[in-house]
Structure formats: C-alpha cells, structure tokens
Coordinates of C-alpha atoms in Angstrom, one line a residue:
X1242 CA 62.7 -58.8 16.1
X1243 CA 64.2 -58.1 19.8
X1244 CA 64.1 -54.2 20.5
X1245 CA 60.5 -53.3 18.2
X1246 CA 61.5 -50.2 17.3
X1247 CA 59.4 -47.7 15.2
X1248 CA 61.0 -47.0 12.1
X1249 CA 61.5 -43.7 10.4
X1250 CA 59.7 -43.8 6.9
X1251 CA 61.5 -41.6 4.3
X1252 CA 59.2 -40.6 1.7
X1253 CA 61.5 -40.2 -1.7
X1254 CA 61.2 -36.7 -3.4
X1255 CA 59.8 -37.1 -6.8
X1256 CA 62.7 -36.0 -9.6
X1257 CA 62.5 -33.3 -11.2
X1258 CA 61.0 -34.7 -14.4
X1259 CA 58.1 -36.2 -12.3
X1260 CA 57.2 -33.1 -10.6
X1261 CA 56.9 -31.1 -13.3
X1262 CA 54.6 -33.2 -15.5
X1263 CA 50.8 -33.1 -14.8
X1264 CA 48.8 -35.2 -12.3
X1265 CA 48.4 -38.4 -13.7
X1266 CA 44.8 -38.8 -14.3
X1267 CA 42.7 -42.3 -14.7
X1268 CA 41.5 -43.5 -18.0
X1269 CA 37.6 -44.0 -17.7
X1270 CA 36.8 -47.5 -16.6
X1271 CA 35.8 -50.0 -19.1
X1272 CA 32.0 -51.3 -19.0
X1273 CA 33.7 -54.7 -20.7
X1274 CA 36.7 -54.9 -18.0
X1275 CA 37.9 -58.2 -16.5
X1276 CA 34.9 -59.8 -14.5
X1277 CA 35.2 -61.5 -11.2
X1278 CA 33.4 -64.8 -11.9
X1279 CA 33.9 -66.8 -8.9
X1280 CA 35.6 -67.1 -5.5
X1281 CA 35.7 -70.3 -3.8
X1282 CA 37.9 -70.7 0.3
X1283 CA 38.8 -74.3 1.5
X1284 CA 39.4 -75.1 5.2
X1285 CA 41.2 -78.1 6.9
X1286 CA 39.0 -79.9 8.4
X1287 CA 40.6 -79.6 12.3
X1288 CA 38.7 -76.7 13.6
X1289 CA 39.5 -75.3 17.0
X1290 CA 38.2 -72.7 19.5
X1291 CA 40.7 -69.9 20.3
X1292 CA 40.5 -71.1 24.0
X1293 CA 41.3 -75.1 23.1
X1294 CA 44.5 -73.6 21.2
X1295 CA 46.0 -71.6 24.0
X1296 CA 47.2 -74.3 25.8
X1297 CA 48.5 -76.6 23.8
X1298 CA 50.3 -73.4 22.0
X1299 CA 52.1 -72.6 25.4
X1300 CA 53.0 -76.1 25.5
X1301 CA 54.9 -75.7 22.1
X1302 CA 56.6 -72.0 22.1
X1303 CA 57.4 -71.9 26.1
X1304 CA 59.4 -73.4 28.1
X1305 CA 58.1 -76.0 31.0
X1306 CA 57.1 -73.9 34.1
X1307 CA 57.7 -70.3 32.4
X1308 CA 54.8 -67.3 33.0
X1309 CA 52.1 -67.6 30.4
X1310 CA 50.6 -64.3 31.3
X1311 CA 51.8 -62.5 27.7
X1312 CA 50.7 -65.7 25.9
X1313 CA 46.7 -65.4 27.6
X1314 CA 46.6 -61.5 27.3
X1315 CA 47.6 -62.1 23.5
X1316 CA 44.9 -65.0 22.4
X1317 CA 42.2 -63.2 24.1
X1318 CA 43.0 -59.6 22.5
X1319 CA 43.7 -61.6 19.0
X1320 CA 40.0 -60.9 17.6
X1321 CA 39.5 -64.8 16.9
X1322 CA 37.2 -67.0 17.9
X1323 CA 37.9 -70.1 15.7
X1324 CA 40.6 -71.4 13.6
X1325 CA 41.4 -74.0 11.3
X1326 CA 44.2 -75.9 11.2
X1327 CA 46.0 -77.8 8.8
X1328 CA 46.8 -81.1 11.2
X1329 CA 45.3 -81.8 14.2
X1330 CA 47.0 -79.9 17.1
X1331 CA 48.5 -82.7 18.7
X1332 CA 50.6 -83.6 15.3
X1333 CA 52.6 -80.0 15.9
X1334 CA 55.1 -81.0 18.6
X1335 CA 56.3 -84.3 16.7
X1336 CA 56.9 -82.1 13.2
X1337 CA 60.4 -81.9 13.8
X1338 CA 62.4 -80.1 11.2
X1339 CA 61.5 -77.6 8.9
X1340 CA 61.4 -80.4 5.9
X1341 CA 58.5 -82.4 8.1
X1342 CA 56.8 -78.9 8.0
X1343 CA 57.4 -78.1 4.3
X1344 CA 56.1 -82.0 3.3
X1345 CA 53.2 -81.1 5.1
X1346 CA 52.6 -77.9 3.6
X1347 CA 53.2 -79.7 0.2
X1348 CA 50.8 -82.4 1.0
X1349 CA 48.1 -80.5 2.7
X1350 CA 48.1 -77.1 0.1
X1351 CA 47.3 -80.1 -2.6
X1352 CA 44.5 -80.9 -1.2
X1353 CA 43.3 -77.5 -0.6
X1354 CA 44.0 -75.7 -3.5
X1355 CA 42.7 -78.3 -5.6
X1356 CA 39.6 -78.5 -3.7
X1357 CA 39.5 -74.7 -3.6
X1358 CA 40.2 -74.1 -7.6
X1359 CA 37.9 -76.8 -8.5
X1360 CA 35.2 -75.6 -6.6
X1361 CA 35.5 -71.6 -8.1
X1362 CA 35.9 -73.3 -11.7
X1363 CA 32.3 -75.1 -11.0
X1364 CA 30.5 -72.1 -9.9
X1365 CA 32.0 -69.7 -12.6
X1366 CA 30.7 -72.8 -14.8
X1367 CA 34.1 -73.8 -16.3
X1368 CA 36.3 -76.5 -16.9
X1369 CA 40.4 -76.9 -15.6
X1370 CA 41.0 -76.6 -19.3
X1371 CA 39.6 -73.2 -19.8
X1372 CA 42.2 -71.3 -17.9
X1373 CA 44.6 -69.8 -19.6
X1374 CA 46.7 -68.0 -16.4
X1375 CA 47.0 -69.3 -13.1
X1376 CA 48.5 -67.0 -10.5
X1377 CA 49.5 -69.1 -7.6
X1378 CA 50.6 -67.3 -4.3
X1379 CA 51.7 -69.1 -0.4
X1380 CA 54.1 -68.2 1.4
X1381 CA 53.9 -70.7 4.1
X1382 CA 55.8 -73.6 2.3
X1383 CA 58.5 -73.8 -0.7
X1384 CA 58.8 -76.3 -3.6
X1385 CA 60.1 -76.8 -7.1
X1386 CA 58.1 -77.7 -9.4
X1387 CA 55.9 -75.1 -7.3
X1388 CA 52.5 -76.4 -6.1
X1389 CA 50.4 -74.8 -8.9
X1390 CA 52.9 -77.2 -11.4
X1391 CA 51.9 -80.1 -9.6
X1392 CA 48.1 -79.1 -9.6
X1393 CA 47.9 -78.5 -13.3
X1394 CA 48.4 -82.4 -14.1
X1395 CA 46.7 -83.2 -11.2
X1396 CA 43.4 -81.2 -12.5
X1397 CA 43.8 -81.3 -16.0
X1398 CA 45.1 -77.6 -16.8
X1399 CA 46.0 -76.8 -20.6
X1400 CA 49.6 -77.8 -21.0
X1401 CA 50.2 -74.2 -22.3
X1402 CA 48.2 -72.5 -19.3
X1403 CA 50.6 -69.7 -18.3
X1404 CA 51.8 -70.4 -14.7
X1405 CA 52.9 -67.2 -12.3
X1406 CA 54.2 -68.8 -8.7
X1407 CA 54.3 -65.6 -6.7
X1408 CA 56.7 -65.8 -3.1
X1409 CA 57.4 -63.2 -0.4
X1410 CA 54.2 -61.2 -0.9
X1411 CA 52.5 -62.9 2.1
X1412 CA 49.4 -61.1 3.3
X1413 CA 49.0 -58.7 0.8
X1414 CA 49.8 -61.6 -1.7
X1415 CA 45.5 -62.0 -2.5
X1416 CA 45.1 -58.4 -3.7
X1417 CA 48.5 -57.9 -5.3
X1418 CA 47.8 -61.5 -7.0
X1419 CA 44.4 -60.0 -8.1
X1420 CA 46.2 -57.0 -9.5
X1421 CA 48.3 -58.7 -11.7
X1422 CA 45.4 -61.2 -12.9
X1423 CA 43.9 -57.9 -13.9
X1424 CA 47.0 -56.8 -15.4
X1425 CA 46.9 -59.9 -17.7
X1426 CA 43.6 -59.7 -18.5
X1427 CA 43.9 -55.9 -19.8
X1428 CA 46.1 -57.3 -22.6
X1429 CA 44.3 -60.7 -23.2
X1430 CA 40.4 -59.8 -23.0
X1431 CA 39.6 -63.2 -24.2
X1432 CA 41.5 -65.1 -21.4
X1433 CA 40.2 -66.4 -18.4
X1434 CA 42.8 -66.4 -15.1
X1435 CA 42.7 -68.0 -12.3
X1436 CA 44.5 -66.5 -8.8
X1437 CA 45.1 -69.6 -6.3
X1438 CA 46.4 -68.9 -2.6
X1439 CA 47.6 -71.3 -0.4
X1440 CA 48.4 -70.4 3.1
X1441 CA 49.2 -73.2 5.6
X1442 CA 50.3 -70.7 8.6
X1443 CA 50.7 -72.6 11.1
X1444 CA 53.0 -75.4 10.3
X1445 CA 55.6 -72.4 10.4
X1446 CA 55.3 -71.9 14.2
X1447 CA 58.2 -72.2 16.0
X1448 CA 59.0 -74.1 18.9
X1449 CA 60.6 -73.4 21.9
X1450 CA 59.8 -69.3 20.9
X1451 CA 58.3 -67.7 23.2
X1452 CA 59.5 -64.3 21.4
X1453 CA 56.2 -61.7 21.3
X1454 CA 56.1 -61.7 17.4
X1455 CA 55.4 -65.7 17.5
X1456 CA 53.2 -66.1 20.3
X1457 CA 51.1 -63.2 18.2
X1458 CA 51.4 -65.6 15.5
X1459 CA 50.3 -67.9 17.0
X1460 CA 47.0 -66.4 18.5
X1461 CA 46.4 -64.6 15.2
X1462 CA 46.6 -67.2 12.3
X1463 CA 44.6 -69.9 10.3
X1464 CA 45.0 -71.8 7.5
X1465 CA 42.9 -72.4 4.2
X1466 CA 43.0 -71.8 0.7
X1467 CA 41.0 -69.6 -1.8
X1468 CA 40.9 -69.4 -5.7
X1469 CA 39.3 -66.4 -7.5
X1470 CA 38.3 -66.8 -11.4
X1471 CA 38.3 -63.6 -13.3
X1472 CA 37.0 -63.5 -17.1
X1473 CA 38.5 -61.0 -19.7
X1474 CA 36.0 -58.6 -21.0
X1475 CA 35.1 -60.6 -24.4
X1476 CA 34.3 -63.7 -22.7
X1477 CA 30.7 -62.4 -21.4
X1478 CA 28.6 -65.0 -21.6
X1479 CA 30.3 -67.9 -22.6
X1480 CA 30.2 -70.3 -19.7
X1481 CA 27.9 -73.0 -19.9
X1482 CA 27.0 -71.5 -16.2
X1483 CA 25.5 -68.1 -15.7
X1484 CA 27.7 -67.0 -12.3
X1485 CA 26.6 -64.7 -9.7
X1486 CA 27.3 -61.4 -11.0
X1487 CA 30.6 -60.5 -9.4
X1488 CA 32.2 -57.1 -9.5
X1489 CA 34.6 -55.9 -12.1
X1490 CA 37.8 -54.8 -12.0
X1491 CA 38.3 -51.2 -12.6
X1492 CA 41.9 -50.2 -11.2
X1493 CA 45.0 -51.2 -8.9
X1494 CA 47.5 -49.7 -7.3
X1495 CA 50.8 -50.9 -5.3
X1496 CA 52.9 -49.0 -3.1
X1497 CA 56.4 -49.5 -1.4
X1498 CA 57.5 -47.8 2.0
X1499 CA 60.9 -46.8 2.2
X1500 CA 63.1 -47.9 5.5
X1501 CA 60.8 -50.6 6.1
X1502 CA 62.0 -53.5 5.3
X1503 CA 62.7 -54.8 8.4
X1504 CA 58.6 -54.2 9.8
X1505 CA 57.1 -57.6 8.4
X1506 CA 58.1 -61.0 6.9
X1507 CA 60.4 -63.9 7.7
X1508 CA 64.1 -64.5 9.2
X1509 CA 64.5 -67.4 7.7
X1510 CA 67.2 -70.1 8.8
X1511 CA 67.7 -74.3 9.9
X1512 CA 64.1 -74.3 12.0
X1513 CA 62.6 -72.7 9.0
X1514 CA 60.6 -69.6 9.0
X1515 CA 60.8 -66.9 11.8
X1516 CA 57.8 -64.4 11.8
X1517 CA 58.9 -61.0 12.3
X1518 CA 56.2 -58.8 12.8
X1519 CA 56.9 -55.1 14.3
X1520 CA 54.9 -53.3 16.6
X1521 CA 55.3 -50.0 14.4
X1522 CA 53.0 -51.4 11.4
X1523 CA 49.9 -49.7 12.8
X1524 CA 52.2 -45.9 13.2
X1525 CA 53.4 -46.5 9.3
X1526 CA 49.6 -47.4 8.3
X1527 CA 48.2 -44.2 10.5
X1528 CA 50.9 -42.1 8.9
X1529 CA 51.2 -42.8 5.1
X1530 CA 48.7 -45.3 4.1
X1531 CA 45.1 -43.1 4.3
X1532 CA 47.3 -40.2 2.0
X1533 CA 48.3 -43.0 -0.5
X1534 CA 44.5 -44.7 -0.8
X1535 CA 43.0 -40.9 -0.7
X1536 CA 45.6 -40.4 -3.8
X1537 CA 44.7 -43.1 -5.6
X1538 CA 40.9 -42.5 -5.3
X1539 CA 40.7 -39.2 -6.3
X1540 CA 43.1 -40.1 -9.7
X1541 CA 39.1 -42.0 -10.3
X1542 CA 37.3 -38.9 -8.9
X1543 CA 36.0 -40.7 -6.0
X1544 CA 36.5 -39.9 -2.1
X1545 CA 36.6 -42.5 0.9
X1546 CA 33.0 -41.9 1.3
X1547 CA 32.2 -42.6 -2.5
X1548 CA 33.6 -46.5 -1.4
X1549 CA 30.6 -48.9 -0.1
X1550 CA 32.2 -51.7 0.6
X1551 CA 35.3 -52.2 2.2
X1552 CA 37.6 -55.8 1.8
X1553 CA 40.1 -55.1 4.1
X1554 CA 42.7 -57.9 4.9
X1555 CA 41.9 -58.6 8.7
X1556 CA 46.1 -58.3 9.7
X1557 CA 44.7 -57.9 13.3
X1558 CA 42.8 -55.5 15.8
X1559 CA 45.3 -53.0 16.1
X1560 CA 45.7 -53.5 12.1
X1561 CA 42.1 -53.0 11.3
X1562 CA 41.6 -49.7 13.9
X1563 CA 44.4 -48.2 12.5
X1564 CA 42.9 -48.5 8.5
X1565 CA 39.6 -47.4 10.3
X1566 CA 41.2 -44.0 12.3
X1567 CA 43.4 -42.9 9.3
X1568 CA 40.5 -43.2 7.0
X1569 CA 38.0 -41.9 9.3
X1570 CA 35.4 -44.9 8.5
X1571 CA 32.0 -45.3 10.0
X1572 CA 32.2 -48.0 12.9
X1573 CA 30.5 -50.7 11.1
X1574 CA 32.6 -50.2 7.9
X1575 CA 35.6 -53.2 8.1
X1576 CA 32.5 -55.3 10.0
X1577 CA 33.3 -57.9 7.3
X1578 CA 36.7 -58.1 8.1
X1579 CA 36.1 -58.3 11.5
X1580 CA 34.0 -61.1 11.2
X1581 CA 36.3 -62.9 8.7
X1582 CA 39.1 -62.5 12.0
X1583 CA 36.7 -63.7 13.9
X1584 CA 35.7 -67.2 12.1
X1585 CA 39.0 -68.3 10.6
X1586 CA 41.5 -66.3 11.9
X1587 CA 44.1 -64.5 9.2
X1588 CA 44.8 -66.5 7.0
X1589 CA 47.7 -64.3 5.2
X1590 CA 47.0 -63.8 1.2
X1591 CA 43.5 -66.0 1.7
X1592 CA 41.8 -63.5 3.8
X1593 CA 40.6 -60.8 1.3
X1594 CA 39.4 -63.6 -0.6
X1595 CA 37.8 -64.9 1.9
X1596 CA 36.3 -62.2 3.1
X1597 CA 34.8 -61.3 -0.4
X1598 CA 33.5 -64.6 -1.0
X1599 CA 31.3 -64.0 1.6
X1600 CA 30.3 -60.5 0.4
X1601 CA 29.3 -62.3 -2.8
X1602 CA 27.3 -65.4 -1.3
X1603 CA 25.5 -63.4 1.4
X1604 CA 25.8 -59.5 1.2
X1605 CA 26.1 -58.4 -2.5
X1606 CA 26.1 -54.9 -3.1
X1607 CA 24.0 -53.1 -5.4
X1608 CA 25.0 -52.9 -9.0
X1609 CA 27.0 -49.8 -9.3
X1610 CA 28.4 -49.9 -5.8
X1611 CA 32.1 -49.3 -5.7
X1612 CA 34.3 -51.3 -3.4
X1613 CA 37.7 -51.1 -2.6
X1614 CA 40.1 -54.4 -1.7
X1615 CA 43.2 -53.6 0.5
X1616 CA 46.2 -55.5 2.0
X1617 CA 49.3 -55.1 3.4
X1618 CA 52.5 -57.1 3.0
X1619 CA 56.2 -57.9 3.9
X1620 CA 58.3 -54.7 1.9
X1621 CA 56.5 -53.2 3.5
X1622 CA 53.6 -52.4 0.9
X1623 CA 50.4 -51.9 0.4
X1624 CA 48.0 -52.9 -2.5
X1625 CA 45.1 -51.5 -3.6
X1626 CA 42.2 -53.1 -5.9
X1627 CA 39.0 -50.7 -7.1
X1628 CA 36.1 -52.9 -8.3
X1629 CA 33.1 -51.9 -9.3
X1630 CA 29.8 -54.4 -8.8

C-alpha cells in the first residue's frame, strides 16, 4: 500500500433479535477435552544474523546507488536477531519468476513439514497412520494436490485421513488452525488431529521493491514449519508413549473487523505475492482487540489477570506493545514472544507454535494454569484459543 492510511473500523450493531436475548454464557470446560500432545518446529538449515541479511536484502529490493537509510532503521528496530532461511541468501536474486519461487516453496515445505509432523508424531508416541485429521495451513506457496496431499503418501497417512488445506489465513493461520482441530475433535473424541504449518516467507520477497511494507518484510520474517498433535478426550492413554503433559483445549474464539480489509495480506499478480501490511494495525489492535479478548474471557469467568501464560504471535515490536498497552500486561508478560522474534524471526502461522513448543520443553506451567494463544491475520481478524495446562 502507497498512502498507509488509518482505517475507520465500523463496528456492526447487533440486530434486534441478538440484543434482546441473554449474554451468551460458556459451557463448563470439560476435564476429558481435546489434549495437546505434541508440538514439534523445523528450520532450514541457512541460518543468518539480522546484520549478514541487511545487505544482501538492499541489494535485492533497491535499486543500485539508492539511500538505504529506511532499509537500516527498519532491520535494526525489527526485534530479530537471527533468521532462517529456506535457501541460502545468495540463491534469492537468481529465483526469477514467481513459479521458481513456488517450486521452491513446494520442494522445501516437503522437507519441512515432513520432518516437522514426523517429529511431533514421535514425541506424542504415534504412528502417520493414527491420524485421522490433518489441518494443513501456508500461505507462502500454492499447489494442487496441496502439500499435505503430497505428504500423506509420502509418510504413510491413512488413505481416509480427513485432509483440511487452509489458505489466506496467514499469521493468524496457527491459532485459527488450532481452533478448528479443536472444533473437530469436540464431535470426534476418539480422533487424533494433526495441524501442519508451512511458512516459507521469504521466497515471496520482491525484487526491485523498495516499498516500506517489503523492506519491513524483509527485516521481519523467517521461515520454518511446525506441526501440533491434539488427542480427542477418549484417547487418554493410548499411545505407546506417555507425552509431556500438554495443555488442553478449553475454548476459541474468532473475530472479524469491519472496513479492514485492505490492512494486511497480499496483492497478488505476475511477480507473485505483494505484502501489504498497514501501518494502522497496531491503532485497530489498541482500539478493538483488548474489548474483544476481555469479552471472551469473562463469557469463562476469567479476567486478563486470571491468564498465566501468554502465546502471543510475535507480528512485530509495535505489534506486541500494542497487545501489551491495550491489555495492560506486566512488562515481562509476551517475554516468550519476544524471544521467539528474536531467534527465528515471524515466521507467519508457525510462530505461536513455535513459541509454545518452547513453553512446553522448557517453561511448563503449573497444572491448572490457564493460558491464552492469540494471533492476528489478513481480514483483518483475530483468533483466540483458551487452554488450560
């Protein structure tokens, strides 16, 4: 986008019918809800420094000789320190087209998500035939069959494994893919599901941009994959593995914003896909999105400071004070986000999962802790996911 304007949200007024009827009130969670078993992240092996990246990124988006003041202020204000890319840097400026881009997408987001789903499928102590959904989210590449077609064979998925290929989510893709896993599971407590995200961001920078919304793409994000393994409630106990205990889903909740469409995604033509990203995201997340989250956690008769652990998707600095101010958090609460930033980057739909496999391998919280998952997304939307460890 040229002019970053702020957009003006319009809220709709509830009808008539709607405002009438009571306050809708949660149902009890369920002490035999869908389980998180398992959360596994894989990451290309080219790993980079923020500071080894800002040249050769100049080099792509700018033109010979032109000021690279915007594109230095940018990378060092991104919050990263290290990134992982799906090719080696120099292999960017001979892609070409958008179909050498996509092929690499295709080939690379193989590898990944195969290494990432086999990896959760070990530690939940499961085999590829046991899953009975798989939930497959990216928006960084396009194919037919979709990737998570290609993988089933590849791994030895169930012939009748249920297959959901989820695009145009993008960041908020991992908790909304989450959601609907729970969604599935509430209906099918015997099931296992599986939610695999594939996110290969930078093989859809574009060169010879040197627009502000792709040079901040191109200081903010990383690439890597992440699968998550979640066990209906009657399926306690039958791995061959005992897992770490991981929390349990107890609620979700997603959310559109009127009038702005046009805040976050992709303009999408011949070079492929265009980031848009507005600088009026963090005034529609101040404005609307604490009222929203403060709604939906007091339908469960809990409060922001009832929440212990906070998986925020890590959308940026400005993204992650802006959740902090309108919520009124402690300084340390999005820490884990912050560090996730930090490490890899964002990584679009693979950062909440990434940052909550590290929660689970390192930080646990105590059994009864509740936690709350967040993201925002291209609609521009927000998801919420309440777990309970």
């Amino acid at each position: 986008m040229n002019d970053m304007r702020v957009p003006v949200l319009v809220e709709h007024a509830p009808s008539p019918s709607a405002a009438a009827s009571p306050a809708r009130r949660a149902s009890p969670p369920s002490a035999s809800g869908p389980r998180i078993a398992a959360v596994r992240c894989a990451l290309p092996p080219h790993r980079y420094a923020q500071h080894e990246l800002t040249g050769p990124i100049g080099d792509l988006c700018l033109s010979p000789g032109a000021d690279r003041a915007l594109l230095h202020r940018v990378h060092a204000s991104a919050g990263v320190g290290t990134r992982h890319l799906a090719l080696p840097i120099e292999r960017y400026a001979r892609l070409g087209d958008f179909g050498r881009s996509n092929d690499a997408w295709l080939e690379t987001g193989l590898e990944l998500g195969e290494e990432a789903l086999s990896g959760a499928l070990r530690e939940a102590g499961l085999a590829p035939a046991d899953v009975d959904l798989l939930v497959f989210a990216s928006i960084t590449g396009v194919a037919a069959p979709s990737l998570d077609a290609r993988l089933a064979g590849r791994m030895g998925l169930r012939p009748d494994v249920k297959r959901v290929p989820l695009f145009g989510l993008g960041c908020v893709a991992g908790a909304a893919g989450l959601a609907r896993v729970h969604d599935h599971l509430r209906g099918h407590p015997d099931d296992t599901a599986v939610l695999l995200t594939v996110e290969l961001c930078s093989l859809t920078l574009q060169r010879g941009d040197s627009s502000r919304a792709n040079l901040v793409a191109g200081a903010l994000f990383g690439d890597g994959a992440a699968a998550l393994v979640a066990r209906g409630g009657n399926t306690d106990g039958s791995s061959t593995v005992a897992p770490a205990a991981g929390p349990r889903v107890v609620a979700t909740r997603s959310h559109l914003y009127p009038g702005t469409e046009r805040l976050l995604g992709w303009e999408i033509g011949a070079a492929g896909f265009r980031v848009v990203i507005d600088a009026g995201v963090p005034d529609i997340v101040r404005g609307h999105f604490g009222r929203h989250l403060r709604a939906f956690l007091a339908e469960h008769e809990l409060t922001v400071d009832d929440i212990g652990t906070w998986i925020c998707h890590p959308g940026g600095p400005r993204i992650l004070s802006a959740v902090s101010e309108t919520l009124g958090l402690s300084e340390d609460a999005l820490d884990c986000s912050r560090r996730s930033l930090a490490a890899v980057g964002n990584m679009s739909s693979v950062s909440v999962l990434h940052i909550l496999e590290g929660i689970r391998a390192h930080r646990a919280p105590e059994p009864g802790t509740w936690s709350l998952l967040l993201a925002m997304g291209p609609g521009f939307c927000s998801e919420l996911v309440l777990l309970r460890w």
